[in-house]
Structure formats: C-alpha cells, structure tokens
Amino acid sequence: MVSRKNPISDADAAIKTLDLLQELVWALQSRESSDLLSGVSHLRQLAMKDRTERRAHDKRLPVHARQRDLKALVGSMPLVLADAELFPSNEDIAKFAVEALQISIARWEKRSRYEMIGMLVMESMNASPQRLREVGRLLNKISDESESMAQIKLNSRQTGFTWNEAIRSLSTSVE
C-alpha cells in the first residue's frame, strides 16, 4: 500500500502565504527604510560589478583557446562515446551528457546511439569554456591511455558512479 501526503487545500495555502506576508511586513517595519534602500543598493552594485567582471574575463579568453578546447572535446567525444563497453546503453550516454556537459537529450530512449553522439558533438559547442576544457581533457585522457579507459570502465559499473567525479579525479591527474 502506497501512502500519499494529503494535498494542501487552496485555503491552507492562502493562509500560509498570508502568514508569510504578515511576517515579512513586520520584518520590514522593524527596519529603517533608509537601511533597506541602502542594502538593496549595495547588493545591486555587487551584482553589477560581478557581471561586469565576468564579461571582461570572458572577453579576455582568446578565441583560439576556446577553439582548441572545442577541437579536443569534439575530436575525442565520438571515439569514447561509441565504446559500447563504457557506454552500453543510450541511457549511459544520456547520463554522461547531463552530468559532464549539462546537456539534456530529449527522448534519448527513442534515438539511435549515433544520433545521440552527433547531437552531443553539436550541442557541446554551447558549453562553457571551463566545461569544454575539463571534459575535453577527460575524454582525451580516456581515449589516449588504455589504463585510464580501463579504470573508468571499471568505476562506471559501480553503483554511485558519476561522471562529475570522474572528471574531477582525472583532471587533477592531468594537470
């Protein structure tokens, strides 16, 4: 027998929302309005400064470095993803896509293995520069060294295996 939580009625949700609003009003009234305005202004300045610094950092990255990282990733990705021992099913490829590249493949269960690999190659062009570098290094290391490939294959069969952990462990050994 499956137990289910009783859904909260609309009236209960409305009362909880009103209670929250009332507490918020009390909290706002207990502060000086100038304190609240200066706090909001300070947070806005911090956010704007962070945004500006990120944009400046992204512009400083040379275009050829991103292209180099993209070539490394795209060059080794099909080789590694086509390995049926490392990725025995489409689900394994879809899991890799989400965990390593933050790319979700819609309806992966209805796609062919090669269609999924092609989609990942094309979608990886939109990955962040840092992620391109990390995953590219991982895939190059896996495809170049049989020992790394054997270790990843062994670990991937264990419960609790995640590609993020594999990337993190191999990226520390690469640098």
PDB file of C-alpha atoms in Angstrom, residues 58-131:
ATOM      1  CA  ASP A  58      35.118  36.061 -20.988  1.00  0.00           C
ATOM      2  CA  LYS A  59      36.345  38.656 -23.481  1.00  0.00           C
ATOM      3  CA  ARG A  60      39.942  38.157 -22.350  1.00  0.00           C
ATOM      4  CA  LEU A  61      39.793  34.454 -23.202  1.00  0.00           C
ATOM      5  CA  PRO A  62      41.416  34.123 -26.576  1.00  0.00           C
ATOM      6  CA  VAL A  63      39.150  32.753 -29.268  1.00  0.00           C
ATOM      7  CA  HIS A  64      41.800  30.252 -30.322  1.00  0.00           C
ATOM      8  CA  ALA A  65      41.891  28.771 -26.799  1.00  0.00           C
ATOM      9  CA  ARG A  66      38.148  28.054 -26.913  1.00  0.00           C
ATOM     10  CA  GLN A  67      38.501  26.597 -30.414  1.00  0.00           C
ATOM     11  CA  ARG A  68      41.403  24.430 -29.250  1.00  0.00           C
ATOM     12  CA  ASP A  69      39.339  23.135 -26.319  1.00  0.00           C
ATOM     13  CA  LEU A  70      36.358  22.533 -28.597  1.00  0.00           C
ATOM     14  CA  LYS A  71      38.507  20.599 -31.072  1.00  0.00           C
ATOM     15  CA  ALA A  72      39.903  18.469 -28.260  1.00  0.00           C
ATOM     16  CA  LEU A  73      36.425  17.693 -26.986  1.00  0.00           C
ATOM     17  CA  VAL A  74      34.799  17.085 -30.353  1.00  0.00           C
ATOM     18  CA  GLY A  75      37.761  15.078 -31.624  1.00  0.00           C
ATOM     19  CA  SER A  76      37.705  12.531 -28.827  1.00  0.00           C
ATOM     20  CA  MET A  77      33.998  12.503 -27.958  1.00  0.00           C
ATOM     21  CA  PRO A  78      32.741  10.209 -30.753  1.00  0.00           C
ATOM     22  CA  LEU A  79      35.575   7.749 -30.127  1.00  0.00           C
ATOM     23  CA  VAL A  80      34.815   7.471 -26.422  1.00  0.00           C
ATOM     24  CA  LEU A  81      31.003   7.555 -26.687  1.00  0.00           C
ATOM     25  CA  ALA A  82      30.993   4.844 -29.366  1.00  0.00           C
ATOM     26  CA  ASP A  83      32.671   2.439 -26.928  1.00  0.00           C
ATOM     27  CA  ALA A  84      29.848   0.002 -26.132  1.00  0.00           C
ATOM     28  CA  GLU A  85      31.704  -1.336 -23.102  1.00  0.00           C
ATOM     29  CA  LEU A  86      31.961   2.092 -21.475  1.00  0.00           C
ATOM     30  CA  PHE A  87      28.503   3.210 -22.638  1.00  0.00           C
ATOM     31  CA  PRO A  88      26.449   0.017 -23.025  1.00  0.00           C
ATOM     32  CA  SER A  89      23.143   1.813 -23.498  1.00  0.00           C
ATOM     33  CA  ASN A  90      21.660   5.101 -24.629  1.00  0.00           C
ATOM     34  CA  GLU A  91      20.794   5.789 -21.013  1.00  0.00           C
ATOM     35  CA  ASP A  92      24.508   5.768 -20.155  1.00  0.00           C
ATOM     36  CA  ILE A  93      25.219   8.297 -22.911  1.00  0.00           C
ATOM     37  CA  ALA A  94      22.312  10.463 -21.722  1.00  0.00           C
ATOM     38  CA  LYS A  95      23.633  10.301 -18.147  1.00  0.00           C
ATOM     39  CA  PHE A  96      27.097  11.363 -19.332  1.00  0.00           C
ATOM     40  CA  ALA A  97      25.569  14.228 -21.322  1.00  0.00           C
ATOM     41  CA  VAL A  98      23.730  15.601 -18.297  1.00  0.00           C
ATOM     42  CA  GLU A  99      26.470  15.071 -15.718  1.00  0.00           C
ATOM     43  CA  ALA A 100      29.530  16.023 -17.746  1.00  0.00           C
ATOM     44  CA  LEU A 101      28.223  18.570 -20.246  1.00  0.00           C
ATOM     45  CA  GLN A 102      24.965  19.764 -18.657  1.00  0.00           C
ATOM     46  CA  ILE A 103      23.208  18.813 -21.910  1.00  0.00           C
ATOM     47  CA  SER A 104      19.855  17.104 -21.711  1.00  0.00           C
ATOM     48  CA  ILE A 105      18.921  14.888 -24.641  1.00  0.00           C
ATOM     49  CA  ALA A 106      15.182  14.896 -25.201  1.00  0.00           C
ATOM     50  CA  ARG A 107      13.651  11.477 -25.880  1.00  0.00           C
ATOM     51  CA  TRP A 108      17.040   9.737 -25.665  1.00  0.00           C
ATOM     52  CA  GLU A 109      15.330   6.360 -25.392  1.00  0.00           C
ATOM     53  CA  LYS A 110      13.962   6.737 -28.940  1.00  0.00           C
ATOM     54  CA  ARG A 111      17.194   7.871 -30.580  1.00  0.00           C
ATOM     55  CA  SER A 112      19.996   5.838 -32.101  1.00  0.00           C
ATOM     56  CA  ARG A 113      23.397   5.788 -30.423  1.00  0.00           C
ATOM     57  CA  TYR A 114      24.986   7.650 -33.352  1.00  0.00           C
ATOM     58  CA  GLU A 115      22.241  10.269 -33.418  1.00  0.00           C
ATOM     59  CA  MET A 116      22.880  10.966 -29.728  1.00  0.00           C
ATOM     60  CA  ILE A 117      26.634  11.220 -30.303  1.00  0.00           C
ATOM     61  CA  GLY A 118      26.075  13.671 -33.155  1.00  0.00           C
ATOM     62  CA  MET A 119      23.716  15.750 -31.031  1.00  0.00           C
ATOM     63  CA  LEU A 120      26.270  15.901 -28.217  1.00  0.00           C
ATOM     64  CA  VAL A 121      29.036  16.942 -30.582  1.00  0.00           C
ATOM     65  CA  MET A 122      26.885  19.775 -31.931  1.00  0.00           C
ATOM     66  CA  GLU A 123      25.468  20.850 -28.546  1.00  0.00           C
ATOM     67  CA  SER A 124      28.888  20.808 -26.872  1.00  0.00           C
ATOM     68  CA  MET A 125      29.758  23.916 -28.882  1.00  0.00           C
ATOM     69  CA  ASN A 126      27.496  25.834 -26.481  1.00  0.00           C
ATOM     70  CA  ALA A 127      29.210  24.561 -23.321  1.00  0.00           C
ATOM     71  CA  SER A 128      31.104  26.963 -21.103  1.00  0.00           C
ATOM     72  CA  PRO A 129      34.826  27.370 -21.829  1.00  0.00           C
ATOM     73  CA  GLN A 130      35.764  25.822 -18.499  1.00  0.00           C
ATOM     74  CA  ARG A 131      33.493  22.818 -19.048  1.00  0.00           C
TER      75      ARG A 131
END
